[in-house]
XYZ file of C-alpha atoms in Angstrom:
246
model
C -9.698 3.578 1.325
C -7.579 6.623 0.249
C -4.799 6.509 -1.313
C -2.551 10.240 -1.492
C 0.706 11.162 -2.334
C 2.669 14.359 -1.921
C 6.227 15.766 -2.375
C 8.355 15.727 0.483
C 10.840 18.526 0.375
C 14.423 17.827 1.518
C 14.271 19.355 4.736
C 11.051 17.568 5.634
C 10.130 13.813 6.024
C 6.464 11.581 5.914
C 5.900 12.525 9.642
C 5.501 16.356 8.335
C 4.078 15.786 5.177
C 1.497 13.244 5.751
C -0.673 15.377 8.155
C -0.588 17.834 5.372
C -2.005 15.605 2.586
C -4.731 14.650 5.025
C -5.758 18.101 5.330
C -6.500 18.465 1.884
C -9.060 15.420 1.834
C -12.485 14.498 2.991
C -11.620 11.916 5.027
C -14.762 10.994 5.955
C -16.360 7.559 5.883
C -12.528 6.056 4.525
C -9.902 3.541 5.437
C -6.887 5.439 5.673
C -3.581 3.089 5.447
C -0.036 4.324 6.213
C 3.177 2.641 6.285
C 5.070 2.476 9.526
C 6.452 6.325 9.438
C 3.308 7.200 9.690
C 2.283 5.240 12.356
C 2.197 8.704 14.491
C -0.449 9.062 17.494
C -1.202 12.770 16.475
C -1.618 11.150 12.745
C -4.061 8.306 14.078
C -6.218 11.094 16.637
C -6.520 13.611 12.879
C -7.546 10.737 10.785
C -10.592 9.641 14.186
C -11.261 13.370 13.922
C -12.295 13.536 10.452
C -14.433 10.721 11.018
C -12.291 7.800 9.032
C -10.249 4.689 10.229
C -7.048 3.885 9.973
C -4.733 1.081 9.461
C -1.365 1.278 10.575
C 1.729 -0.243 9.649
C 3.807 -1.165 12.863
C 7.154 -1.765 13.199
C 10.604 -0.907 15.307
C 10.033 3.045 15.167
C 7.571 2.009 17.770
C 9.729 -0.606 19.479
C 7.875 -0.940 22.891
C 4.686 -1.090 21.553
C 5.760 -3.512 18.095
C 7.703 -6.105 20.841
C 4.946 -6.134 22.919
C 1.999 -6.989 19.924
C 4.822 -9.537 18.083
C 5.090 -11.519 21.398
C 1.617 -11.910 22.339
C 0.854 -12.802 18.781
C 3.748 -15.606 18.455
C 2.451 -16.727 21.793
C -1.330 -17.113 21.045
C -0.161 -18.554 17.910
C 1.717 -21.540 19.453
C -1.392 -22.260 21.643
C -3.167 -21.947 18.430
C -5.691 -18.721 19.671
C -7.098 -21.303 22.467
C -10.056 -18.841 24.407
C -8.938 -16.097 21.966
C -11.685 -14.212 19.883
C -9.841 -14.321 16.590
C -10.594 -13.443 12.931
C -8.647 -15.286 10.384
C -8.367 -14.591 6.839
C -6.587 -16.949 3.786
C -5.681 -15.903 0.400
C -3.760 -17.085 -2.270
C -2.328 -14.945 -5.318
C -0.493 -15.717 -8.293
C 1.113 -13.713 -10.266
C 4.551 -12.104 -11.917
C 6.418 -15.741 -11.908
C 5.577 -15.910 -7.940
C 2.687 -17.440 -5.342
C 1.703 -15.686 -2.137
C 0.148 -17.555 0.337
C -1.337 -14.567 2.807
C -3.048 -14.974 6.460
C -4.286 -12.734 8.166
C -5.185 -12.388 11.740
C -7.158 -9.580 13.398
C -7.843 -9.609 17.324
C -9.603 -7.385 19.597
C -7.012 -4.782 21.916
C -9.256 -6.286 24.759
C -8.241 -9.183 24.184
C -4.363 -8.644 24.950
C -3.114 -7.245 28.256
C -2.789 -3.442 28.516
C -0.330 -2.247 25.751
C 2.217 0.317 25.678
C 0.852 3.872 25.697
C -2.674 2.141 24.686
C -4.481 4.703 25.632
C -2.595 7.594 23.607
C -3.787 6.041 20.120
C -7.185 7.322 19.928
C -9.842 5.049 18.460
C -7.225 2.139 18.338
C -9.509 -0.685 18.713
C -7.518 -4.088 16.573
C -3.812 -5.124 15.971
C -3.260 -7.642 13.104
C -0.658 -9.851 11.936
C -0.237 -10.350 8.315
C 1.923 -13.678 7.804
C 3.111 -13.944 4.012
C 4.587 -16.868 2.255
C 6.068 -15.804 -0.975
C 7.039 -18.413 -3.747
C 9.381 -16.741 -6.028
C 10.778 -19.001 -9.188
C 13.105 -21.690 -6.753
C 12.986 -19.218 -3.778
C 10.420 -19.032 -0.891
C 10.456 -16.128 1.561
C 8.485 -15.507 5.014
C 7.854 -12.302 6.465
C 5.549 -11.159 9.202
C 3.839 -7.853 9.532
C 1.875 -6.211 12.372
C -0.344 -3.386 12.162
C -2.746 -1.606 14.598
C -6.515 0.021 13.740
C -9.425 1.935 14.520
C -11.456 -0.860 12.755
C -13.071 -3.603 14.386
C -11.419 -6.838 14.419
C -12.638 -7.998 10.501
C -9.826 -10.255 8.923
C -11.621 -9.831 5.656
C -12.363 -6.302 5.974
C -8.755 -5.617 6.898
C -6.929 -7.903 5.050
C -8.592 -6.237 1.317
C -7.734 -2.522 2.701
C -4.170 -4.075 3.124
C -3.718 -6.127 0.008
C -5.337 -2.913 -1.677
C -2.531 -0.806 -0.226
C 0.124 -2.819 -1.255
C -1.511 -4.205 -4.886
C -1.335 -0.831 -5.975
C 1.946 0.109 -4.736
C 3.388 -2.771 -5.950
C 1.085 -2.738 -9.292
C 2.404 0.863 -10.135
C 6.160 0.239 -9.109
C 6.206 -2.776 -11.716
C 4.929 -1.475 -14.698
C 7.181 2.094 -13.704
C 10.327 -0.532 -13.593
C 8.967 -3.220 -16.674
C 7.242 -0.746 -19.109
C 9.547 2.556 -18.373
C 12.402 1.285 -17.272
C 12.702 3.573 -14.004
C 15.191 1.459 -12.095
C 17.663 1.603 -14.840
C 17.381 5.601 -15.185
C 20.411 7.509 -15.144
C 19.410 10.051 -14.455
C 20.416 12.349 -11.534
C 21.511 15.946 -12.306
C 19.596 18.738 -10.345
C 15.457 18.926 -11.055
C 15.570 15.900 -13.914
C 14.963 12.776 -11.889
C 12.024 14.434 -10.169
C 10.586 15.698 -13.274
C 11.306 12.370 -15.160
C 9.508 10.312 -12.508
C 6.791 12.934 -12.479
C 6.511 12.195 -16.473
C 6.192 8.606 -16.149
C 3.357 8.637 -13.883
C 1.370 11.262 -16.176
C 2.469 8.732 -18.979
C 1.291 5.621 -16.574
C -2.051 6.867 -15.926
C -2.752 8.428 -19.368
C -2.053 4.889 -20.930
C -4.590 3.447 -18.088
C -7.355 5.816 -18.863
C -7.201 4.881 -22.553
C -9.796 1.593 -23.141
C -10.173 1.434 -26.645
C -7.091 -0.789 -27.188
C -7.638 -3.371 -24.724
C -3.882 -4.715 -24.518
C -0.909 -4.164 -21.783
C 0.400 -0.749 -20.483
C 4.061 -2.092 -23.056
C 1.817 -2.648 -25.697
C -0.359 0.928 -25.309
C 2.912 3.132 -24.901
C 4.484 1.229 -28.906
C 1.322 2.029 -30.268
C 1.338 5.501 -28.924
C 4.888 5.885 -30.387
C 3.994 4.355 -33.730
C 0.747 5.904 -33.996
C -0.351 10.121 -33.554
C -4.071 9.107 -33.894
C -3.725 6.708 -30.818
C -1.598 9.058 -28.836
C -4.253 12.061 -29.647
C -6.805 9.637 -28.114
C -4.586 8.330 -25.062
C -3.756 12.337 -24.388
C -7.912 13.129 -24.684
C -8.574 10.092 -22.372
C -6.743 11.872 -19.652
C -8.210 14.856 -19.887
C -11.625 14.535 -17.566
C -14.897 15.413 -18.833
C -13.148 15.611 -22.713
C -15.679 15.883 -25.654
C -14.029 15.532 -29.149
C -15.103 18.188 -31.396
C -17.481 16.901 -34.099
């Protein structure tokens, strides 16, 4: 799976900038996922081209095509999948005070009646439903998701590239809001939030890189602080291929 990121200028948007980042990778042989504004047929028939898969988020900037997939799911659901070749997926997850209960359901595009524009979204071969139950402290949430792919209909297969997706969204964006505090930043005149965020993510992945002291990314950036040995070695960590002098 590959996971990119670029800057989007603000004239521009993800729709722009996303076939842009893919043209700077070898593609080949991956699982490329995309949120829904990049659900784009000319970004599904470039990622096909340079021989990869996709898995793509789908939601209401596709309204046709999203109605069409949520129906025939809810009602194939209700019959529970009777005569329906269906993969199904369970996982549980605990973790940060809350417990996700995740299913996942991956069907065959032969299997539903002709879609909307089907034939447009080259390789497009699955849709899925991700159904989440999320217990947070003394609150429990539902939500639904839908996605279409190239891949064939694997809920296991499809279901890791997913949670992978997410995990380390939601991984980085935690420790960025816990550790450094970016939620609560201030800051907002001219190039300083940009650079700022920039920072934290050198900071973020230097701290990762360092394995000699085996404790959280909070506990890494105090001793960095505290200590100029351990910050020489978390600043040589991310530094690839680095050989300290003898």
């Amino acid at each position: 799976m590959i996971l990119g990121q670029t800057k989007v200028s603000c004239k521009s948007n993800e729709i722009t900038a996303i076939p842009a980042l893919l043209e700077t990778l070898n593609l080949s042989g991956c699982i490329i996922t995309i949120d829904a504004m990049g659900t784009q047929k000319s970004i599904a028939e470039q990622i096909i081209a340079g021989n990869a898969d996709y898995i793509l988020s789908l939601k209401d900037n596709h309204p046709t095509l999203h109605q069409q997939v949520k129906n025939w799911f809810e009602m194939a659901q209700s019959l529970n999948f009777k005569d329906v070749d269906v993969s199904i997926s369970q996982r549980v997850e605990k973790g940060h005070h809350r417990i996700e209960n995740r299913t996942v359901y991956t069907v065959p595009v032969s299997q539903l009646p002709a879609l909307h524009e089907q034939n447009q979204w080259a390789g497009l071969t699955t849709v899925v439903m991700v159904v989440r139950k999320i217990q947070h402290w003394n609150k429990t949430t539902h939500e639904v998701q839908f996605y279409i792919t190239s891949l064939d209909s694997d809920a296991n297969k499809i279901g890791s590239a997913i949670r992978q997706h997410w995990g380390i969204e939601n991984s980085v964006h935690w420790t960025l809001d816990v550790t450094f505090h970016e939620d609560e930043s201030r800051i907002r005149s001219m190039h300083s939030p940009q650079n700022f965020a920039l920072l934290r993510r050198i900071a973020l992945n230097a701290l990762d890189r360092e394995t000699t002291f085996r404790r959280s990314i909070r506990q890494k950036s105090r001793r960095a602080a505290m200590n100029d040995q351990y910050m020489v070695s978390v600043l040589a960590a991310s530094i690839a291929n680095y050989s300290p002098l003898l």
